[in-house]
XYZ file of C-alpha atoms in Angstrom:
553
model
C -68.644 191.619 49.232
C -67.370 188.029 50.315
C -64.171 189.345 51.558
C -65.696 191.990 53.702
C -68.275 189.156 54.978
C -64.983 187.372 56.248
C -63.586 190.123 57.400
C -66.388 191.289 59.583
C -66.799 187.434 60.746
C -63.339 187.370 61.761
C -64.182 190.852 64.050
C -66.522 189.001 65.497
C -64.947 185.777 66.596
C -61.316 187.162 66.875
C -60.396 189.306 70.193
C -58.097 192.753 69.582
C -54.937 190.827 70.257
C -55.679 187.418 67.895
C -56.627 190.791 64.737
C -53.227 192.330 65.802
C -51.328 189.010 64.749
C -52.842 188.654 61.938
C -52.042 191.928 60.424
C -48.535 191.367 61.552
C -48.062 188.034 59.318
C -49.873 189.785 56.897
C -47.220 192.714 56.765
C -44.288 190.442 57.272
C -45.684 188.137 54.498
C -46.259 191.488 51.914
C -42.714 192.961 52.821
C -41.183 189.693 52.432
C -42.805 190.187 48.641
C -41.875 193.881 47.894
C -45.251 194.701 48.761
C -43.901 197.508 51.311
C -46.901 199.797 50.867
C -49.308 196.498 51.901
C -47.204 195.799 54.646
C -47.082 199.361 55.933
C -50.938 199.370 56.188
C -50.719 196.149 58.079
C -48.766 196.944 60.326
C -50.389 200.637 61.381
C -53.439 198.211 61.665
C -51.526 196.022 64.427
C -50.839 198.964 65.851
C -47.107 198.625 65.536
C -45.999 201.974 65.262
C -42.189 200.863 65.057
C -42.814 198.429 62.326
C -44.551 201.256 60.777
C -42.108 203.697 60.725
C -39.335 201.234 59.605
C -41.666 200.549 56.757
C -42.329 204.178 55.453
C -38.197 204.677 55.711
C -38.310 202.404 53.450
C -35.495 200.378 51.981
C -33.241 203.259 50.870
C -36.114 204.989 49.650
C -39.292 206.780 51.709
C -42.329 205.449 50.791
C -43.416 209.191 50.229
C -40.879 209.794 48.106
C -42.743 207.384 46.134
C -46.137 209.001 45.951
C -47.633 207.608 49.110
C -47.892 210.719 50.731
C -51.505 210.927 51.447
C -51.817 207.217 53.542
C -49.063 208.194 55.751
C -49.875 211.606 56.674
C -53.338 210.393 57.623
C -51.601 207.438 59.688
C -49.319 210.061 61.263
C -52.007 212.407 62.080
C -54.299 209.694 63.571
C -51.500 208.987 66.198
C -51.614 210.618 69.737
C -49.492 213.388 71.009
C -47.596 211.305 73.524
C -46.355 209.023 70.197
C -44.619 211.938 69.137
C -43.364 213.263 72.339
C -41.478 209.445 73.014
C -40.238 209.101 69.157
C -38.417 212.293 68.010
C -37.879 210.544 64.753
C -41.956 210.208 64.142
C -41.972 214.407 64.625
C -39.249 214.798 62.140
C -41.196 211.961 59.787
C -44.534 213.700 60.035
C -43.312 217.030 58.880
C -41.449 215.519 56.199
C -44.470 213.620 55.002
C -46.160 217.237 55.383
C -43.735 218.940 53.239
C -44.010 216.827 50.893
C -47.768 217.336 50.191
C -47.862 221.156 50.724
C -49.587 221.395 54.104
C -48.104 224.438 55.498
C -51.098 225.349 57.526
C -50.148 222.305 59.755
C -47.994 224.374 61.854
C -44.285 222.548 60.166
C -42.009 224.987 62.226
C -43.404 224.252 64.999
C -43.268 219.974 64.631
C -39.338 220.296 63.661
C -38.923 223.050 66.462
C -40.618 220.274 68.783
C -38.795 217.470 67.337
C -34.861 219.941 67.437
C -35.512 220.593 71.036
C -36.310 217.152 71.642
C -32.554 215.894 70.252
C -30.665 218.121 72.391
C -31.113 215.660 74.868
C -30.234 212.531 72.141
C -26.971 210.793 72.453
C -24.712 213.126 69.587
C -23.906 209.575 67.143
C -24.903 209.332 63.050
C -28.946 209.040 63.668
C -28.915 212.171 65.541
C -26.997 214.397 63.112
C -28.839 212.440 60.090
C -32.354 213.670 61.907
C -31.299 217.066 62.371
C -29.816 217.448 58.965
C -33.401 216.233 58.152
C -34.705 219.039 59.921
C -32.629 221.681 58.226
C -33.711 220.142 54.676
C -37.363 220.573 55.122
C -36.481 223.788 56.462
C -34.974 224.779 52.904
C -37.816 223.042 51.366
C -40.654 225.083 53.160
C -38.284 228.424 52.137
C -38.772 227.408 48.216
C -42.048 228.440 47.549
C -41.222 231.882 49.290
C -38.077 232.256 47.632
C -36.477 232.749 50.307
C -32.699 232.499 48.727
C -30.680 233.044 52.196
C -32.792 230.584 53.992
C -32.589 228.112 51.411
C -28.943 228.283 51.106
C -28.364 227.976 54.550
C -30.129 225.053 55.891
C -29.557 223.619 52.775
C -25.882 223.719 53.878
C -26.584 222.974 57.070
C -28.252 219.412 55.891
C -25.542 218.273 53.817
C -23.296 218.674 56.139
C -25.282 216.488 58.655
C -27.473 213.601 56.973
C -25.991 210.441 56.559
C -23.826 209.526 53.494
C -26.494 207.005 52.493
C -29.844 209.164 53.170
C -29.396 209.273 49.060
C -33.137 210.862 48.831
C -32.859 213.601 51.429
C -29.385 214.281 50.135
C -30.892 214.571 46.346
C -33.620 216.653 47.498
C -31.138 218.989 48.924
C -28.971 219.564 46.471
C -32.491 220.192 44.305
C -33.039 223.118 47.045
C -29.702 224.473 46.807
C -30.125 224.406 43.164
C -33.053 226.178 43.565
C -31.811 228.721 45.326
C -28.576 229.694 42.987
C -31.211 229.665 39.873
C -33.068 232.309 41.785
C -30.095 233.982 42.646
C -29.313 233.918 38.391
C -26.270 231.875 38.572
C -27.742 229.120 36.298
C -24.301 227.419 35.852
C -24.403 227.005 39.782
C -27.757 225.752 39.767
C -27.412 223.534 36.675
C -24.759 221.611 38.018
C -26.297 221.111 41.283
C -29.570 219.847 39.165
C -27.718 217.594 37.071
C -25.986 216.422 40.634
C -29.415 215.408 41.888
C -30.534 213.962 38.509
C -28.039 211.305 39.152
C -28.528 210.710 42.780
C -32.310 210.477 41.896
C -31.823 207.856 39.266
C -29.545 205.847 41.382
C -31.764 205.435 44.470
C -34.953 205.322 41.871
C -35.990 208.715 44.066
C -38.605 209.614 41.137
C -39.892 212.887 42.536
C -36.912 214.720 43.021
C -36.128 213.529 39.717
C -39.031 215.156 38.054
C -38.330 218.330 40.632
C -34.378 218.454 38.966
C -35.502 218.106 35.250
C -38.127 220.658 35.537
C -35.866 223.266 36.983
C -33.078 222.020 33.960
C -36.284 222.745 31.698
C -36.580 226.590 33.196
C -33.098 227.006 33.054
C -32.918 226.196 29.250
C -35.752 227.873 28.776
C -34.097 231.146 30.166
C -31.105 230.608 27.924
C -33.528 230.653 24.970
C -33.065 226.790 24.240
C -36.484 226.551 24.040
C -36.339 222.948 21.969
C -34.406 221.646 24.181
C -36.797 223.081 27.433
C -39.516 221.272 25.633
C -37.773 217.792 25.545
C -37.002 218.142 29.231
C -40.158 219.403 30.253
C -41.843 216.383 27.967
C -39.903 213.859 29.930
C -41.145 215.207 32.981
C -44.658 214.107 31.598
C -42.970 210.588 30.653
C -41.987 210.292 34.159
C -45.523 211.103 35.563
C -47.069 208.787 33.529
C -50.890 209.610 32.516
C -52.969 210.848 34.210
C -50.534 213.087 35.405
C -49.365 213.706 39.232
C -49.797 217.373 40.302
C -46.259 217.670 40.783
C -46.164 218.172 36.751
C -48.066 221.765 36.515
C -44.413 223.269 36.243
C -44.131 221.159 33.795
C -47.168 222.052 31.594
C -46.958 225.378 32.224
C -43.212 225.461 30.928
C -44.378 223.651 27.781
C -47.192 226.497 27.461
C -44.977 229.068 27.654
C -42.708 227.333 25.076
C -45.531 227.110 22.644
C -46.565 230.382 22.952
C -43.088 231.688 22.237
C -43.834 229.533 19.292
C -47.106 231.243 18.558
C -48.779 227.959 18.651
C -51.597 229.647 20.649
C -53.888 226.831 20.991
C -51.102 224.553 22.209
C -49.941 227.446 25.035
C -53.838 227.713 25.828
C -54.271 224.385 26.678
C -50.996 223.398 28.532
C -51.437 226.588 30.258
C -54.935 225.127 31.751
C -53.604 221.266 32.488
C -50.759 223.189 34.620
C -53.134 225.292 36.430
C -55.431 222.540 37.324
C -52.573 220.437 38.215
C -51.488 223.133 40.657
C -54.753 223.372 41.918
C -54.166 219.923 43.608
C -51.366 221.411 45.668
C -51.265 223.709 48.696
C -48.312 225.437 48.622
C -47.301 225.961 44.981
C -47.146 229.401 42.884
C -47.595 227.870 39.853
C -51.070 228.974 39.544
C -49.583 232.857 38.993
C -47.192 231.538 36.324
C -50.511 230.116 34.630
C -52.465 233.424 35.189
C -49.831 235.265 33.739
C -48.938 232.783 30.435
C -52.801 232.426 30.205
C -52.937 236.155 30.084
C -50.528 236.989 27.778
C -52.504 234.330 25.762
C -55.568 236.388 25.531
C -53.660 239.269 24.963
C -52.244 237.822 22.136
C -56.021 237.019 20.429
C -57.244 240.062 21.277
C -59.107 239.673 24.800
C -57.997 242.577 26.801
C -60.808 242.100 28.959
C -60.084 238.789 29.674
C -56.531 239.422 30.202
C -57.000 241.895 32.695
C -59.744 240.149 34.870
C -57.133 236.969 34.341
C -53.900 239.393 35.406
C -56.345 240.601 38.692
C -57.345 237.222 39.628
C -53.170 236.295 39.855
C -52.346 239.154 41.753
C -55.246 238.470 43.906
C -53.291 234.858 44.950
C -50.429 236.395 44.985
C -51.125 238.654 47.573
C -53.484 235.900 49.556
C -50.223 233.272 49.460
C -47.512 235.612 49.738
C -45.542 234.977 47.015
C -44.516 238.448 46.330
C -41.853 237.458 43.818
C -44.212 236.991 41.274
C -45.555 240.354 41.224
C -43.281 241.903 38.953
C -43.789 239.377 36.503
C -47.569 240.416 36.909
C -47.059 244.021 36.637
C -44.778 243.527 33.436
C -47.982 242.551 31.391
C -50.253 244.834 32.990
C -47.866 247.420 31.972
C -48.129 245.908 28.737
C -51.842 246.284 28.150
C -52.156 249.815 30.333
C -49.816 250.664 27.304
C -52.410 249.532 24.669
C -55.277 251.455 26.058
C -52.920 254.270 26.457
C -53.028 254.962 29.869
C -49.240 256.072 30.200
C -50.026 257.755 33.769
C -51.013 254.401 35.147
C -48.156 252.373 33.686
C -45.515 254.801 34.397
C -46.516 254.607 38.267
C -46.651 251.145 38.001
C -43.642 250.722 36.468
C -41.552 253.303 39.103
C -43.443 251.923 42.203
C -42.111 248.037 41.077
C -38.451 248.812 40.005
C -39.187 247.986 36.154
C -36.571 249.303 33.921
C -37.657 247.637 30.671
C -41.312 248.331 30.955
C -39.786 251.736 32.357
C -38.617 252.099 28.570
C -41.309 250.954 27.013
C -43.397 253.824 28.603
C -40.250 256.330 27.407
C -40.946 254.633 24.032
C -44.369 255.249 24.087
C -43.625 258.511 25.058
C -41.606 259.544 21.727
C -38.255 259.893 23.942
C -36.120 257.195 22.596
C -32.944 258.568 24.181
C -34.441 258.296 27.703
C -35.248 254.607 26.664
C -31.873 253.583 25.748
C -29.921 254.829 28.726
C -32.789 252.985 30.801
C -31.478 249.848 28.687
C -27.876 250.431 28.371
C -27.228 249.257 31.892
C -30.085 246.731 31.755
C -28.028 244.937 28.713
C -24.968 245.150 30.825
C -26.062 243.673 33.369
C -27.867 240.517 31.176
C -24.369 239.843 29.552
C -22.511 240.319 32.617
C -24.693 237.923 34.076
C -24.728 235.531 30.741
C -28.918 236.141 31.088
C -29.861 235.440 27.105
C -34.066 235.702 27.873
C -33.075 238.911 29.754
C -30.347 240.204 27.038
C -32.842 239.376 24.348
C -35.585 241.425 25.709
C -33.191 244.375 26.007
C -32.142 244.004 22.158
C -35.569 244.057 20.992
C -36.300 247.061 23.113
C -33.021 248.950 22.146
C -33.729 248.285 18.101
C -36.410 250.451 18.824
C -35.157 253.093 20.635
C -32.423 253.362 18.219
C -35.050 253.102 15.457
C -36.895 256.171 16.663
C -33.827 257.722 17.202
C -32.608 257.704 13.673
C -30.148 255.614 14.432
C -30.878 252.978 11.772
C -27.485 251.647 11.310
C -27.173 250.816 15.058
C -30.799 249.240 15.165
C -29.785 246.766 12.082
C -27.208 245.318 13.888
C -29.003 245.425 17.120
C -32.197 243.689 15.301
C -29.887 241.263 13.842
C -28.191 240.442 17.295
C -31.520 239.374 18.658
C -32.891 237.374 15.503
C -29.376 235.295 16.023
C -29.757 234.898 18.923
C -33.853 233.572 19.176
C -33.844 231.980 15.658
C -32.434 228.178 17.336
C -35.445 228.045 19.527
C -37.638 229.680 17.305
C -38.546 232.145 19.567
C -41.556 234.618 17.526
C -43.612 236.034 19.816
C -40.672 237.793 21.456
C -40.753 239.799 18.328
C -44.990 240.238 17.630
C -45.601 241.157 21.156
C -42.868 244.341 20.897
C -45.456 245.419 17.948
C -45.739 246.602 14.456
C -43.079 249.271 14.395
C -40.775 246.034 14.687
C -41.873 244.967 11.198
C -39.689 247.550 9.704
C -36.711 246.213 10.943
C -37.050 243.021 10.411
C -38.039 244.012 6.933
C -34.563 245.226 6.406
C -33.216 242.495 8.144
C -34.466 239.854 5.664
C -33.561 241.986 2.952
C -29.796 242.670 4.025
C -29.575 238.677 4.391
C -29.963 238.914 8.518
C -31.156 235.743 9.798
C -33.415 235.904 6.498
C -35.276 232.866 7.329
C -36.486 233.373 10.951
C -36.503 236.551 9.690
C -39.383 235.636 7.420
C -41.090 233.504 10.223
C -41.249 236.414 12.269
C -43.066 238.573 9.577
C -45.593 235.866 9.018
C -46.501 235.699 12.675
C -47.145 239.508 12.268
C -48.683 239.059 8.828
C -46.888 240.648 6.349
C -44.385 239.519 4.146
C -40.502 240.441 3.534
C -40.647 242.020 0.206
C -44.368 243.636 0.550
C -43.183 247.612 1.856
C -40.413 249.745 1.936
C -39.325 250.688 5.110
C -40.956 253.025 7.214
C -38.371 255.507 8.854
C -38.812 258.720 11.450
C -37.573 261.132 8.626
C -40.216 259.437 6.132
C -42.553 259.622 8.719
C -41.941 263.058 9.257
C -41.544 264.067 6.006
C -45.090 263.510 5.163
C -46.419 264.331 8.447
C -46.102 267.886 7.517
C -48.182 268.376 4.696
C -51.442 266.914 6.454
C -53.242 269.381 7.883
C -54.200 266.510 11.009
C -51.177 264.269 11.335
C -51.609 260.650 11.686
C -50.796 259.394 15.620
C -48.848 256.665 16.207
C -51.260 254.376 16.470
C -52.546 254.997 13.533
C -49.820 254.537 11.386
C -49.690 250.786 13.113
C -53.142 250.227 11.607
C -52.430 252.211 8.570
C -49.455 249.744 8.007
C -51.655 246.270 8.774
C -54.116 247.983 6.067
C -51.184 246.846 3.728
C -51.948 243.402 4.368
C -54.392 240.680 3.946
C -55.606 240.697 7.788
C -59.005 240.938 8.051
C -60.562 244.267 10.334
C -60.963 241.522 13.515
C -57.510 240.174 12.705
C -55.840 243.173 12.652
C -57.447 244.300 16.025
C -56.602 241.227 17.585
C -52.773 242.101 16.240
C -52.928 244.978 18.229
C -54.775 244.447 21.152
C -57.669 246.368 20.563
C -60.827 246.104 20.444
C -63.050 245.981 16.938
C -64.467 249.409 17.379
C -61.643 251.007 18.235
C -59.804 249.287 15.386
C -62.686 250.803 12.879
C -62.877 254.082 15.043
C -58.868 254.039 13.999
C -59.760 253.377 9.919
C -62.336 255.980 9.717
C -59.857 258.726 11.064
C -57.070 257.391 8.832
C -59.236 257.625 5.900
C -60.469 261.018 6.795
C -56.863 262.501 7.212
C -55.894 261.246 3.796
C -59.166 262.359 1.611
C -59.693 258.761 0.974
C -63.317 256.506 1.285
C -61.788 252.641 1.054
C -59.118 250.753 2.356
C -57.353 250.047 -0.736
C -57.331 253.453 -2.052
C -56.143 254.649 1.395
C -53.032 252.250 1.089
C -52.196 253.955 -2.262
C -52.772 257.310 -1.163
C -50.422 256.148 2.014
C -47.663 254.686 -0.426
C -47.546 258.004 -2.540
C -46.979 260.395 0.368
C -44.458 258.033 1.590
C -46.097 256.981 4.695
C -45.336 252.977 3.938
């Protein structure tokens, strides 16, 4: 209260040009301390817009690349229109400063189209090329959210060929968006070098939010290559860079850590990294990181047993999806709506879905469901040759779960074992369960065998506990057994009942084992009573026995 008593004492007494001084000592005396952030507001009070601007460029580092952001832009947008028209170099500032904090609706094309037009008329030396190379990088930057590969590539190009040798942070941020751009493209040894290229240049110049950009993107990319451990270390020094409370700019971050965990089948962990991401992203403007949460938060839900609240979860995604444009993400989307259209049965529904988005693997899943293994694998057979072709492990992993399967149903057991064991190699380092729960019960049996035959016997094991059964506690359920006893009942079991019939083994509880499979409660009991009617039985132990003596588990 003193302080603003002085202050408004000295408005009284002091004329416009007496203020202006003072603010000027007082920014020359906080630069002269490293105060630049002090002396920045200084000087926009004194009205010195050149001291301004060679305050926020900062001293080999942009005082927005430092998360000051917010008092700049306001500065920036506070200034009049004739500023902008005499200093090219303010235009290119602003939009950078706007691109930073997600404000596309501020019309960004059209400041650097303003700003490009106004250096064709610049004399052609280093500050000229080092603006429009400036120009080109927030061009790539604005094309990231979008993915927008060709554009991203290209003025990414296009920047490093003109900024300045030592414009270290623009040049970092660059090489982050060409990074970017190869790891959407799937050439992660591209983009991993270009990361760990901007890692360096980051640490060098102290350039801390490009850093955290890189290392979440080396995070994804390990995360794709199933090194889910390591993912989690990189994505856990993002949060050690951020500090606490976190900056928004670590919901990719948190959401990569959720998705980690649920892989994990640490469910409460996924839940709750899941919702710090998406109200982290919720800070931003231009991010799609609140679809990757809708969709991890989903699958979540799914996995306790919420359908309904997975699909109004999956609906509410798409929704900003479609709102933001980010059309990329709607496969991803579709992939678990296929998933629970496929619980409640409704194969008409998935199948279009499936067709009308390009989705081989859900495409056979559907075949799956549809009792036409054969159809399923040569849907997969090119899909796996294209994941090792590529050196994709998530996407090669998926594929071996799915063909184990197909070749299961197909009676071709010898060919699922070694498929099975394939993918437990290949997920047991990063511990990767839910893979294995989420492609559902009829798994169980092979990784029954598995552990038996010595495959992987202790993620093996793992695996079986996340389902909830044990190693040693059936024999294995194969098409001819189940086929073989099919014939004697006068009303077959379904599929779906022989899942249940098989979690009836176990010590799940009725709520558990609906929650296992994605149903709901009634349905799970609606499921019991029928099994118990088709084999003469009144209780769920004697229906186990009865199903052990026919040879149904």
């Amino acid at each position: 209260l003193f302080a603003e008593l002085l202050r408004q004492r000295l408005l009284e007494s002091s004329g416009e040009s007496d203020l202006n001084a003072l603010h000027s000592r007082a920014s020359q005396w906080y630069e002269a301390n490293g105060l630049e952030l002090e002396a920045f507001h200084h000087a926009t009070a004194a009205n010195d817009i050149e001291r301004a601007m060679r305050l926020i460029e900062g001293k080999g580092l942009p005082l927005y690349f430092r998360g000051e952001a917010m008092p700049i832009r306001h500065w920036l947008a506070s200034l009049p229109e004739a500023e902008f028209r005499a200093k090219p170099a303010l235009r290119v500032m602003y939009a950078s400063v706007l691109t930073m904090t997600g404000r596309l609706h501020d019309n960004i094309d059209e400041i650097l189209q303003a700003a490009e037009t106004a250096l064709q008329d610049a004399a052609p030396d280093d500050k000229t090329a080092d603006l429009l190379g400036q120009i080109a990088a927030n061009r790539a930057m604005l094309a990231v959210p979008k993915n927008q590969v060709e554009t991203i590539i290209t003025q990414s190009r296009r920047a490093l060929e003109l900024l300045h040798p030592d414009n270290a942070p623009m040049r970092a941020t660059t090489t982050w968006t060409l990074g970017y751009a190869y790891q959407v493209q799937g050439k992660r040894a591209a983009a991993s070098k270009a990361y760990a290229e901007t890692i360096a240049q980051s640490q060098k110049s102290g350039n801390l939010m490009t850093e955290i950009a890189a290392t979440t993107c080396v995070g994804q990319i390990q995360e794709a290559e199933t090194q889910a451990h390591q993912a989690a270390a990189s994505f856990r020094r993002v949060l050690q860079l951020v500090g606490d409370p976190p900056w928004p700019a670590a919901c990719e971050a948190c959401v990569g850590l959720a998705r980690i965990h649920y892989q994990w089948n640490d469910l409460a962990a996924a839940e709750r990294y899941g919702q710090q991401g998406l109200a982290l992203a919720r800070q931003l403007e231009n991010v799609d990181t609140p679809a990757a949460c809708g969709v991890l938060l989903a699958r979540v839900e799914l996995a306790h047993g919420d359908v309904a609240a997975a699909v109004t979860r999956l609906a509410a995604a798409e929704q900003f999806v479609q709102q933001h444009h980010f059309e990329h993400w709607m496969a991803e989307i579709t992939t678990v709506r296929i998933q629970v259209l496929l619980h409640q049965g409704a194969l008409a529904t998935a199948t279009q879905l499936a067709e009308a988005h390009e989705l081989p693997l859900s495409q056979a899943r559907i075949q799956l469901a549809q009792h036409e293994p054969k159809a399923a694998l040569a849907l997969l057979a090119p899909a796996r040759q294209e994941a090792e072709a590529n050196d994709w492990a998530d996407r090669r992993l998926q594929v071996l779960l799915l063909q184990a399967l197909a070749q299961q149903a197909a009676n071709e057991n010898a060919q699922a074992m070694q498929t099975i064991g394939e993918a437990l190699t290949l997920a047991a380092p990063g511990g990767l369960l839910r893979l294995f729960v989420d492609a559902g019960p009829p798994l169980a049996t092979l990784l029954r065998q598995a552990a038996q035959a010595g495959v992987a016997p202790r993620f093996a094991q793992q695996v079986l506990t996340a389902f909830g059964e044990t190693a040693i506690a059936q024999p294995p359920l194969t098409q001819a057994s189940i086929q073989s006893i099919a014939q004697p009942l006068m009303d077959p079991l379904s599929a779906r009942e022989l899942d249940v019939l098989k979690l009836l083994t176990t010590e799940l509880t009725g709520p558990e084992i609906a929650r296992e499979l994605m149903v709901s409660l009634n349905t799970m009991r609606t499921h019991t009573k029928n099994i118990y009617a088709k084999l003469g039985v009144n209780s769920r132990r004697t229906a186990v026995r009865r199903a052990q003596e026919l040879n149904l588990i």
